[in-house]
Structures are given as structure tokens and as C-alpha cells.
Coordinates of C-alpha atoms in Angstrom, one line a residue:
X1 CA -6.6 17.8 0.1
X2 CA -4.8 17.3 3.4
X3 CA -3.8 13.8 2.4
X4 CA -2.8 15.0 -1.1
X5 CA -0.5 17.6 0.4
X6 CA 1.3 15.2 2.7
X7 CA 1.5 12.5 0.0
X8 CA 3.1 14.8 -2.5
X9 CA 6.0 15.5 -0.1
X10 CA 7.2 12.0 -0.7
X11 CA 7.1 12.3 -4.5
X12 CA 8.9 15.5 -5.4
X13 CA 9.9 14.2 -8.8
X14 CA 6.6 12.6 -9.5
X15 CA 4.3 15.2 -8.3
X16 CA 1.5 16.1 -10.7
X17 CA 1.5 12.8 -12.4
X18 CA -0.7 9.7 -12.2
X19 CA -0.2 7.8 -8.9
X20 CA 2.1 4.9 -9.3
X21 CA 1.3 1.7 -7.4
X22 CA 3.9 0.9 -4.9
X23 CA 5.9 -2.3 -5.4
X24 CA 6.7 -4.7 -2.5
X25 CA 9.9 -2.9 -1.6
X26 CA 7.9 0.3 -1.1
X27 CA 5.4 -1.1 1.2
X28 CA 6.9 0.6 4.2
X29 CA 6.7 4.0 2.4
X30 CA 3.0 3.4 1.7
X31 CA 2.4 2.6 5.4
X32 CA 4.5 5.6 6.5
X33 CA 2.4 7.9 4.3
X34 CA -0.8 6.6 5.7
X35 CA 0.4 6.9 9.3
X36 CA 1.7 10.4 8.7
X37 CA -1.5 11.6 7.0
X38 CA -3.5 10.1 10.0
X39 CA -1.2 11.8 12.5
X40 CA -1.5 15.2 10.7
X41 CA -5.3 15.0 10.5
X42 CA -5.5 14.0 14.1
X43 CA -3.2 16.7 15.3
X44 CA -5.2 19.3 13.4
X45 CA -8.4 18.0 14.8
X46 CA -7.5 18.0 18.4
X47 CA -5.4 21.2 18.4
X48 CA -7.6 23.3 16.2
X49 CA -7.8 26.2 18.7
X50 CA -6.4 29.7 17.8
X51 CA -8.4 32.7 16.7
X52 CA -12.1 32.4 15.8
X53 CA -11.4 34.3 12.6
X54 CA -9.8 32.1 9.9
X55 CA -10.5 28.9 11.8
X56 CA -12.1 26.2 9.6
X57 CA -13.9 23.2 11.0
X58 CA -15.0 20.7 8.3
X59 CA -17.4 17.8 9.0
X60 CA -16.8 16.0 5.7
X61 CA -16.5 16.5 2.0
X62 CA -14.3 19.5 2.0
X63 CA -10.8 19.2 0.5
X64 CA -9.4 22.4 1.8
X65 CA -8.8 23.5 5.3
X66 CA -6.3 24.7 7.9
X67 CA -3.8 22.1 6.7
X68 CA -3.6 23.6 3.2
X69 CA -2.2 27.1 2.5
X70 CA -1.8 28.8 -0.8
X71 CA 1.5 28.1 -2.4
X72 CA 3.2 28.7 -5.8
X73 CA 4.7 26.2 -8.2
X74 CA 5.7 27.9 -11.5
X75 CA 5.0 30.9 -13.8
X76 CA 3.8 31.4 -17.3
X77 CA 4.0 34.8 -19.1
X78 CA 1.6 36.5 -21.5
X79 CA 2.7 38.5 -24.6
X80 CA 2.9 41.6 -22.5
X81 CA 5.2 39.9 -19.9
X82 CA 2.6 39.6 -17.1
X83 CA 3.0 36.4 -15.2
X84 CA 0.2 34.0 -14.4
X85 CA 0.9 31.8 -11.3
X86 CA 0.5 28.1 -11.2
X87 CA -0.7 27.4 -7.6
X88 CA -1.3 24.4 -5.5
X89 CA -5.0 24.6 -6.1
X90 CA -5.1 25.9 -9.7
X91 CA -3.9 29.1 -11.5
X92 CA -3.9 32.7 -10.6
X93 CA -4.7 34.0 -14.1
X94 CA -3.6 37.5 -15.1
X95 CA -6.7 39.5 -15.9
X96 CA -7.1 43.1 -17.0
X97 CA -6.2 44.7 -13.7
X98 CA -6.0 41.9 -11.3
X99 CA -5.7 38.1 -11.1
X100 CA -8.5 35.6 -11.2
X101 CA -8.4 32.4 -9.1
X102 CA -9.1 29.5 -11.5
X103 CA -9.5 26.3 -9.5
X104 CA -8.3 22.9 -10.6
X105 CA -11.9 21.8 -11.1
X106 CA -11.9 23.9 -14.2
X107 CA -9.4 21.6 -15.8
X108 CA -10.0 18.1 -14.6
X109 CA -9.8 18.4 -10.8
X110 CA -6.0 17.8 -10.5
X111 CA -3.6 20.4 -9.1
X112 CA -1.1 21.2 -11.8
X113 CA 2.6 21.9 -11.2
X114 CA 3.1 23.7 -14.5
X115 CA 1.2 25.1 -17.5
X116 CA 1.9 26.6 -20.9
X117 CA 0.7 30.0 -22.2
X118 CA 1.1 30.7 -25.9
X119 CA 1.6 34.1 -27.6
X120 CA -2.0 33.8 -28.8
X121 CA -3.2 33.7 -25.2
X122 CA -4.2 30.0 -25.0
X123 CA -3.5 28.4 -21.7
X124 CA -2.8 24.6 -21.7
X125 CA -2.8 22.7 -18.4
X126 CA -1.4 19.1 -18.2
X127 CA -3.4 16.7 -16.1
X128 CA -4.0 13.0 -15.3
X129 CA -6.7 12.9 -18.1
X130 CA -4.8 14.7 -20.9
X131 CA -4.3 18.4 -21.7
X132 CA -7.0 20.9 -21.0
X133 CA -6.9 24.1 -23.1
X134 CA -8.8 27.4 -23.1
X135 CA -8.1 31.1 -23.7
X136 CA -6.6 32.8 -20.6
X137 CA -9.3 35.4 -21.0
X138 CA -12.1 32.8 -21.0
X139 CA -11.1 30.3 -18.2
X140 CA -14.6 28.8 -18.1
X141 CA -14.2 27.0 -21.5
X142 CA -11.4 24.5 -20.7
X143 CA -11.7 21.3 -22.8
X144 CA -9.5 18.3 -23.5
X145 CA -7.4 18.5 -26.7
X146 CA -7.6 15.6 -29.1
X147 CA -4.7 13.4 -30.2
X148 CA -3.7 11.8 -26.8
X149 CA -4.6 8.3 -25.6
X150 CA -7.8 8.1 -23.5
X151 CA -6.9 8.4 -19.9
X152 CA -3.4 9.5 -20.6
X153 CA -1.5 11.3 -17.9
X154 CA 0.8 14.1 -19.0
X155 CA 4.1 14.2 -17.3
X156 CA 5.3 17.4 -18.9
X157 CA 4.2 20.0 -21.5
X158 CA 6.8 22.3 -22.8
X159 CA 7.0 24.9 -25.6
X160 CA 9.3 24.6 -28.6
X161 CA 12.4 26.8 -28.1
X162 CA 11.9 28.8 -31.3
X163 CA 8.6 27.9 -33.0
X164 CA 5.7 29.6 -31.2
X165 CA 3.0 27.3 -32.5
X166 CA 4.8 24.0 -31.6
X167 CA 4.4 22.2 -28.3
X168 CA 5.9 19.0 -26.9
X169 CA 4.3 16.6 -24.4
X170 CA 5.7 13.6 -22.5
X171 CA 2.7 11.3 -22.0
X172 CA 2.1 8.1 -20.1
X173 CA -0.6 5.5 -20.8
X174 CA -0.3 2.4 -18.7
X175 CA 3.3 1.3 -18.6
X176 CA 4.2 3.1 -21.9
X177 CA 5.5 6.6 -22.4
X178 CA 5.2 8.5 -25.6
X179 CA 6.5 11.8 -27.0
X180 CA 3.7 13.9 -28.6
X181 CA 3.9 17.1 -30.7
X182 CA 1.5 19.8 -31.6
X183 CA 2.0 22.0 -34.6
X184 CA -1.1 24.1 -34.2
X185 CA -0.6 26.0 -31.0
X186 CA -1.7 23.1 -28.8
X187 CA -5.1 22.5 -30.4
X188 CA -4.2 18.9 -31.4
X189 CA -1.3 16.5 -30.7
X190 CA 0.2 13.6 -32.6
X191 CA 2.5 10.8 -31.6
X192 CA 6.2 11.4 -32.4
X193 CA 7.9 8.5 -30.6
X194 CA 6.9 5.5 -28.4
X195 CA 9.5 4.6 -25.7
X196 CA 10.3 1.0 -24.9
X197 CA 7.6 -0.6 -22.7
X198 CA 8.5 -0.4 -19.1
X199 CA 10.8 2.6 -19.3
X200 CA 9.7 5.3 -16.9
X201 CA 10.4 8.9 -17.9
X202 CA 9.4 12.0 -15.9
X203 CA 11.2 15.0 -17.3
X204 CA 11.2 16.5 -20.8
X205 CA 13.5 19.3 -22.2
X206 CA 13.6 20.4 -25.8
X207 CA 16.5 22.5 -27.2
X208 CA 16.9 24.4 -30.4
X209 CA 18.7 23.3 -33.5
X210 CA 17.5 21.7 -36.7
X211 CA 16.5 19.0 -36.0
X212 CA 15.6 19.6 -32.3
X213 CA 17.5 17.9 -29.5
X214 CA 15.1 16.3 -27.0
X215 CA 16.0 15.1 -23.5
X216 CA 14.0 12.9 -21.2
X217 CA 14.9 11.7 -17.8
X218 CA 13.7 9.4 -15.1
X219 CA 14.3 5.9 -13.6
X220 CA 14.3 4.3 -17.1
X221 CA 14.2 0.5 -16.8
X222 CA 17.4 -0.2 -14.8
X223 CA 17.8 3.1 -12.9
X224 CA 17.9 4.6 -10.4
X225 CA 18.4 7.4 -12.9
X226 CA 18.5 7.3 -16.7
X227 CA 18.7 9.7 -19.7
X228 CA 17.3 9.3 -23.2
X229 CA 18.5 11.8 -25.8
X230 CA 17.4 12.4 -29.3
X231 CA 19.4 14.3 -31.9
X232 CA 16.7 13.9 -34.7
X233 CA 13.7 15.8 -33.3
X234 CA 12.4 12.9 -31.2
X235 CA 12.3 10.3 -33.9
X236 CA 14.9 8.0 -32.2
X237 CA 16.5 8.1 -28.8
X238 CA 19.9 7.0 -27.4
X239 CA 19.4 5.7 -23.8
X240 CA 21.9 5.9 -21.0
X241 CA 20.5 3.6 -18.3
X242 CA 21.7 4.1 -15.7
X243 CA 23.8 7.3 -15.7
X244 CA 26.9 5.9 -14.0
X245 CA 27.8 8.9 -12.0
X246 CA 24.3 9.2 -10.7
X247 CA 23.6 5.6 -9.9
X248 CA 23.6 5.8 -6.1
X249 CA 20.3 4.2 -5.1
X250 CA 20.2 6.1 -1.8
X251 CA 19.9 9.5 -3.6
X252 CA 17.2 10.9 -5.8
X253 CA 18.2 12.8 -8.9
X254 CA 16.2 15.3 -11.0
X255 CA 17.1 16.8 -14.4
X256 CA 16.7 20.5 -13.8
X257 CA 17.4 21.9 -17.2
X258 CA 19.6 21.8 -20.3
X259 CA 21.5 24.8 -21.7
X260 CA 21.1 26.1 -25.2
X261 CA 24.8 26.5 -26.0
X262 CA 27.1 23.9 -27.6
X263 CA 27.9 21.5 -26.2
X264 CA 24.8 21.5 -24.1
X265 CA 25.2 21.3 -20.3
X266 CA 22.8 19.2 -18.3
X267 CA 22.0 20.4 -14.8
X268 CA 20.8 18.0 -12.1
X269 CA 19.6 18.3 -8.5
X270 CA 20.6 15.5 -6.2
X271 CA 19.0 15.0 -2.8
X272 CA 21.5 14.0 0.0
X273 CA 20.7 11.9 3.1
X274 CA 22.4 14.7 5.1
X275 CA 19.5 17.0 4.4
X276 CA 20.8 19.4 1.8
X277 CA 20.7 19.3 -2.0
X278 CA 23.5 19.5 -4.5
X279 CA 23.8 20.7 -8.2
X280 CA 25.7 18.5 -10.6
X281 CA 26.6 19.4 -14.2
X282 CA 27.4 17.3 -17.3
X283 CA 28.9 18.7 -20.6
X284 CA 28.9 15.3 -22.4
X285 CA 25.2 14.1 -22.3
X286 CA 25.7 12.3 -19.0
X287 CA 28.8 10.3 -19.8
X288 CA 30.4 12.1 -16.9
X289 CA 28.8 14.3 -14.2
X290 CA 30.5 16.5 -11.6
X291 CA 29.2 18.2 -8.5
X292 CA 29.6 22.0 -8.7
X293 CA 27.4 23.4 -5.9
X294 CA 26.5 22.2 -2.4
X295 CA 23.6 24.0 -0.8
X296 CA 23.5 25.1 2.8
X297 CA 22.4 22.5 5.4
X298 CA 18.7 22.0 5.3
X299 CA 18.3 23.7 1.9
X300 CA 16.7 22.2 -1.2
X301 CA 16.7 23.5 -4.8
X302 CA 13.8 25.8 -5.1
X303 CA 14.3 26.8 -8.8
X304 CA 16.7 27.2 -11.6
X305 CA 16.8 29.3 -14.7
X306 CA 19.2 30.7 -17.3
X307 CA 19.7 34.4 -17.5
X308 CA 20.5 36.7 -20.5
X309 CA 22.9 34.0 -21.9
X310 CA 23.2 30.3 -21.5
X311 CA 26.3 30.9 -19.4
X312 CA 24.4 32.9 -16.8
X313 CA 22.8 30.4 -14.4
X314 CA 20.6 31.1 -11.3
X315 CA 19.7 28.6 -8.6
X316 CA 17.4 29.5 -5.7
X317 CA 17.3 27.4 -2.6
X318 CA 15.1 27.4 0.5
X319 CA 15.2 25.8 3.9
X320 CA 12.4 23.2 4.3
X321 CA 12.0 24.1 8.0
X322 CA 11.6 27.9 8.6
X323 CA 13.9 29.2 11.2
X324 CA 14.4 32.5 13.0
X325 CA 18.1 31.8 13.1
X326 CA 19.9 32.1 9.7
X327 CA 18.6 32.6 6.3
X328 CA 15.6 30.6 5.0
X329 CA 16.6 31.1 1.3
X330 CA 19.5 31.9 -0.9
X331 CA 20.3 32.8 -4.5
X332 CA 23.3 31.3 -6.2
X333 CA 24.7 32.8 -9.5
X334 CA 27.2 31.4 -12.0
X335 CA 28.7 33.3 -15.0
X336 CA 30.6 30.3 -16.5
X337 CA 27.7 27.8 -17.1
X338 CA 27.5 26.4 -13.6
X339 CA 31.2 25.4 -13.2
X340 CA 31.6 27.8 -10.4
X341 CA 29.3 29.9 -8.2
X342 CA 29.5 33.3 -6.6
X343 CA 28.8 33.6 -2.8
X344 CA 25.1 33.3 -2.2
X345 CA 22.8 36.2 -1.8
X346 CA 20.6 35.6 1.3
X347 CA 17.0 36.5 1.0
X348 CA 15.8 39.2 3.5
X349 CA 13.0 38.3 5.9
X350 CA 10.5 39.6 3.3
X351 CA 11.5 36.9 0.9
X352 CA 11.6 35.2 -1.5
X353 CA 11.8 31.7 -0.2
X354 CA 12.2 30.2 -3.6
X355 CA 9.6 27.9 -5.2
X356 CA 10.6 28.6 -8.8
X357 CA 12.8 31.0 -10.9
X358 CA 12.2 32.4 -14.4
X359 CA 14.0 34.9 -16.6
X360 CA 11.9 37.3 -18.6
X361 CA 13.2 40.3 -20.6
X362 CA 16.0 41.8 -18.4
X363 CA 14.7 40.6 -15.0
X364 CA 14.6 37.6 -12.7
X365 CA 11.3 36.4 -11.4
X366 CA 10.8 34.2 -8.4
X367 CA 7.9 32.2 -7.0
X368 CA 7.5 32.7 -3.3
X369 CA 5.3 31.3 -0.6
X370 CA 3.3 34.4 0.4
X371 CA 2.5 35.4 4.0
X372 CA 2.0 31.8 5.1
X373 CA 5.7 31.1 4.4
X374 CA 6.9 34.5 5.7
X375 CA 7.2 36.1 2.3
X376 CA 5.7 39.5 1.4
X377 CA 4.5 38.3 -2.0
X378 CA 3.7 35.3 -4.2
X379 CA 5.8 36.5 -7.2
X380 CA 8.7 38.9 -7.1
X381 CA 10.8 40.7 -9.7
X382 CA 14.5 41.6 -9.4
X383 CA 17.1 43.3 -11.6
X384 CA 20.0 42.4 -9.5
X385 CA 19.0 39.3 -7.5
X386 CA 19.3 41.3 -4.3
X387 CA 16.3 43.7 -4.2
X388 CA 12.9 42.3 -5.0
X389 CA 9.7 44.1 -6.0
X390 CA 6.4 42.4 -5.4
X391 CA 4.5 41.6 -8.6
X392 CA 1.7 39.3 -7.3
X393 CA 0.3 39.2 -3.8
X394 CA -2.9 37.7 -2.4
X395 CA -4.4 41.1 -2.3
X396 CA -4.3 41.2 -6.1
X397 CA -6.4 38.1 -6.5
X398 CA -10.1 38.0 -7.1
X399 CA -12.4 35.0 -6.6
X400 CA -13.1 32.7 -9.5
X401 CA -15.3 34.2 -12.3
X402 CA -19.1 33.7 -12.0
X403 CA -19.1 30.9 -14.5
X404 CA -16.8 28.8 -12.3
X405 CA -18.4 29.5 -8.9
X406 CA -20.5 26.3 -8.8
X407 CA -17.8 24.1 -10.3
X408 CA -15.2 25.6 -7.9
X409 CA -17.4 25.4 -4.9
X410 CA -14.7 23.9 -2.6
X411 CA -12.0 26.4 -3.7
X412 CA -14.4 29.4 -3.5
X413 CA -15.3 28.5 0.1
X414 CA -11.7 27.8 1.0
X415 CA -10.4 31.1 -0.4
X416 CA -13.1 33.0 1.3
X417 CA -12.7 31.3 4.7
X418 CA -8.9 31.4 4.7
X419 CA -7.9 34.5 2.9
X420 CA -11.0 36.7 2.6
X421 CA -11.1 36.3 -1.2
X422 CA -14.8 36.0 -1.5
X423 CA -17.1 35.8 -4.5
X424 CA -20.1 38.2 -4.5
X425 CA -22.4 35.3 -3.8
X426 CA -20.4 34.4 -0.7
X427 CA -20.8 37.2 1.8
X428 CA -18.8 37.3 5.1
X429 CA -19.8 34.7 7.6
X430 CA -19.2 37.3 10.3
X431 CA -17.3 36.9 13.5
X432 CA -20.1 34.9 15.0
X433 CA -19.3 31.9 12.8
X434 CA -22.8 31.5 11.5
X435 CA -24.0 29.3 8.7
X436 CA -21.9 28.9 5.7
X437 CA -23.7 30.9 3.0
X438 CA -22.1 28.8 0.2
X439 CA -23.2 25.5 1.7
X440 CA -19.6 24.2 1.9
X441 CA -20.2 20.8 3.4
X442 CA -20.5 21.7 7.0
X443 CA -17.7 24.3 7.2
X444 CA -18.2 27.6 9.1
X445 CA -17.3 30.5 6.7
X446 CA -15.3 32.8 8.9
X447 CA -13.4 35.2 6.8
X448 CA -9.8 36.3 7.5
X449 CA -6.3 35.0 8.0
X450 CA -5.6 32.7 10.9
X451 CA -4.2 34.5 13.9
X452 CA -0.5 34.3 14.8
X453 CA -1.4 31.9 17.6
X454 CA -3.1 29.4 15.3
X455 CA -0.7 29.8 12.3
X456 CA 2.5 29.4 14.3
X457 CA 1.9 25.8 15.6
X458 CA 0.7 24.8 12.2
X459 CA 3.9 26.2 10.7
X460 CA 6.0 24.2 13.1
X461 CA 4.0 21.1 12.4
X462 CA 4.4 21.5 8.7
X463 CA 8.0 22.2 9.0
X464 CA 8.6 19.0 10.9
X465 CA 6.5 17.0 8.5
X466 CA 8.4 18.5 5.5
X467 CA 11.8 17.5 7.0
X468 CA 10.5 14.0 7.9
X469 CA 9.0 13.5 4.5
X470 CA 12.0 14.8 2.6
X471 CA 14.3 12.5 4.6
X472 CA 12.0 9.5 4.2
X473 CA 12.0 10.0 0.4
X474 CA 15.8 10.1 0.4
X475 CA 16.0 6.9 2.4
X476 CA 13.8 5.1 -0.1
X477 CA 16.0 6.1 -3.1
X478 CA 14.8 7.0 -6.6
X479 CA 13.7 3.7 -7.9
X480 CA 10.0 4.4 -8.3
X481 CA 8.2 2.9 -11.3
X482 CA 4.7 2.4 -12.6
X483 CA 3.3 -1.1 -12.2

């Protein structure tokens, strides 16, 4: 898991998808990843001092440890408006009066970046093997849905904007991408469109209208950034490859979202070599794109969402390297569809340091990093973008349900050792650091948070690695394709 965490820093756009073999021009990046992973593991091994409580020493076979902390990725809401949280090790699933930790081993063993929860309570999780689906109330019953190619990796799974029982999936198999659609609440999928062989697409957005407008984005074939847009519900696509205004090979570009108004406005995040992100907007399907927002130095886009109308836009940013001087996060708002932005609202010390943004009902929700990132919560809710009320904290979380204890052995031990979220079958290891009652591959189960003395050096180490990795990715450019 340590290696996974470091590696994903270099692939912000491609995280959560099937690993792509690196071509010759990326050999240096591959070497850098390996060296950086080795340095990180070495530093953690030789400097693993700190408090006895919360310290985790693993001989082998354990994928969690002091180099991995709980972090959020995205949100899904149930019919009552309660959020479930997609984490970097699975899902915190909303239960009757708390949250259950459902590890990634429950749905294929791959950490998700997003999920989809239907009005009927079915949770679908995209993975490298397909789409796993189960009732949110019965997380022990995940199974692969039929209709996708064997071994397919799902780039994105999104709901239909108006039809509750329809879902759309961008799926890769080998060097081909396909658009798949489900008309039965995600129970089965069928192929809607096959893209030209060799085209690489990472993002999928579907907007209302009859027929639907479908947008996909990625390197395409020429790159470094391309768009494919369908005005007939995904039957055919018009490809713009490359997008001329976003063709700088030294900068990565991500399609953030597309507005529901007419004409649709496309929002992009661009990563700059100077260490801060920018937001660009197009009102003509990428024919022309203009920069409308420059984030503070060191800040990256941490989330974007539309508010009560398509003209209300929110962008959250966060500093990659936490600092005691200056704000670590900011919220930007626009009332004219992203053409201009109000002065930012700086997050207080309690957070959030934005990982995602979502609008639900009349409120703004934000993913945060929890105590490990300096935030008081994992999910917060705000009516004004200024004051935040905690909605989900680690204290709300229970260990995985009994039916998943064995399957989630690594996660169960890690949650218990690191955060004190222990299953009944995993009693405290005590302060003497005795034998691990769960048999977690040579790790002493010492329950509790790491002390400040041990957490602070790790925070500094991670901050430096984040900045290094983010800069390294920018230097390599966005031309990353499957072999």
C-alpha cells in the first residue's frame, strides 16, 4: 500500500484505473517512482521512532502501515441525503446510526476513487475487473455485474442526469475504450459505442437533453489532451484531438465537469510547472478555452461542483504541503458560470482542506482529510461556504461487519492499530505491544493514534513527497497512453 500511495501521486488523472505500461519516453518516470518508493520505505524503516502507541512495525505481507493514513476521495448520497464516503482504502458506508468501514477487498481489492449509489440503495463500485454491486445495507454481497468484457477496467461510472435507473460507464479493455449503458439500475450493462482503437479516454460526463449529450476526455490519439462529444446519446462522437488551446505538452489537463445550461460550459483544471493549478472554461465545446481562475501558489484543485443553478460554481483548493504560515485551503465561488470569481474564502485551521465538493439540497458538502491532514472531520456541510459543520468523523466509524472480517483482514488490523477502530474479535493489543490477536502478518497491534512526535515528521515527509511528485508529473506532461 505504501508503494501504491506514492505511485498514485504521479498519476492524478489516471488514478483508480488499470496500470498503463510506460513507453520509452517515460522510462525516467518509472525509475523515479521506484527510487522514490524505495527512499520512502527506507526512511520510514530507519526513522520509525515516536510513541509506542500507534506505531506499526510490519515484517511482511501487510499493505497498511504508518505511511498510509485515512483520506477521502468522493461522496455518494442515499435517498435521505446521508453521505457515504469513498476512502483511500474502501468506503465508509452510511449505516443506521454510524458508518461501516467496507474495505476494498469486498469489491475486487482495488481502492476506488468514486462510486455510485442509486435511489434504491444499490452501491456500485468501479474497479480494474469490472463493476461490483451490492445493497448498501448488505456490503458482504458484492458481485460483478454482467455485460462488460472479461478483465475490463472501468475508468468512470456516472448516473444519468434525469433517469434514476440508467447508468453510464467508460470502460477499457486492452487498447480499446467503450461506452456502456445500464437501463436496470446497474444490474446489467450493454455496449453503446466503441471508440477508435488506440484512443485513450479517462473522463466521462453525461448531460441531460433528449438525446443525451455525452463528453469524454483524455489524451486521445494525438494529445496531449482531446475531447470526444456526442449529441446523439453516445451513438456517434465528434473528436477534437488535440484541443488547440490545451495542447501544451508540459502541462496536464483534466476535464472537471460540464454545466447543464445551454450552451454547456466545460471546466478544466490545468497543472502549471510553477506549482499552482488554474481553471479554464470553454463555452463552445473546446473550440476556444480561456483561463478564468489562477489558484494561490502551491494550491491544486481539490474539488468542483455546481450549486443551486448551473451558473453557481464552487471550486475548492488545497495546498499540497501543509504550512503553519498562510491558509492551507480556499473556496472560490462564481455566480456567472465561471467567468469571474469572488475573493476566496480561506479555510479555518479546523478545515476543510478540500478533497472533493458536492451540492446536495441547499448545502455544500466537502471531503476533508481528517485529523491526519489537520481537519476536524472527514466530511463537512456548509450553508454559506464559510462555516462548516462536521458530518462524518473517524469517531463515527465502526469496523467492517462480521461477514467481512476475514476478507478485510489487512484493513481490520490497520484500522485497529492506527485509529482504534477495532472489531470485537480484535481486542486491544495493550501498551506493552504484545502479540497481534488478529495474526496480521507480524505487526504489533498497538491501538491509538500516533503521537505528535511521530506524526509530525511523517507529515513533513509526505508533504515533500507530494510536492516532488506533483512537480515530476508536470514535467513529464500529459501524454500517457496504454500500450
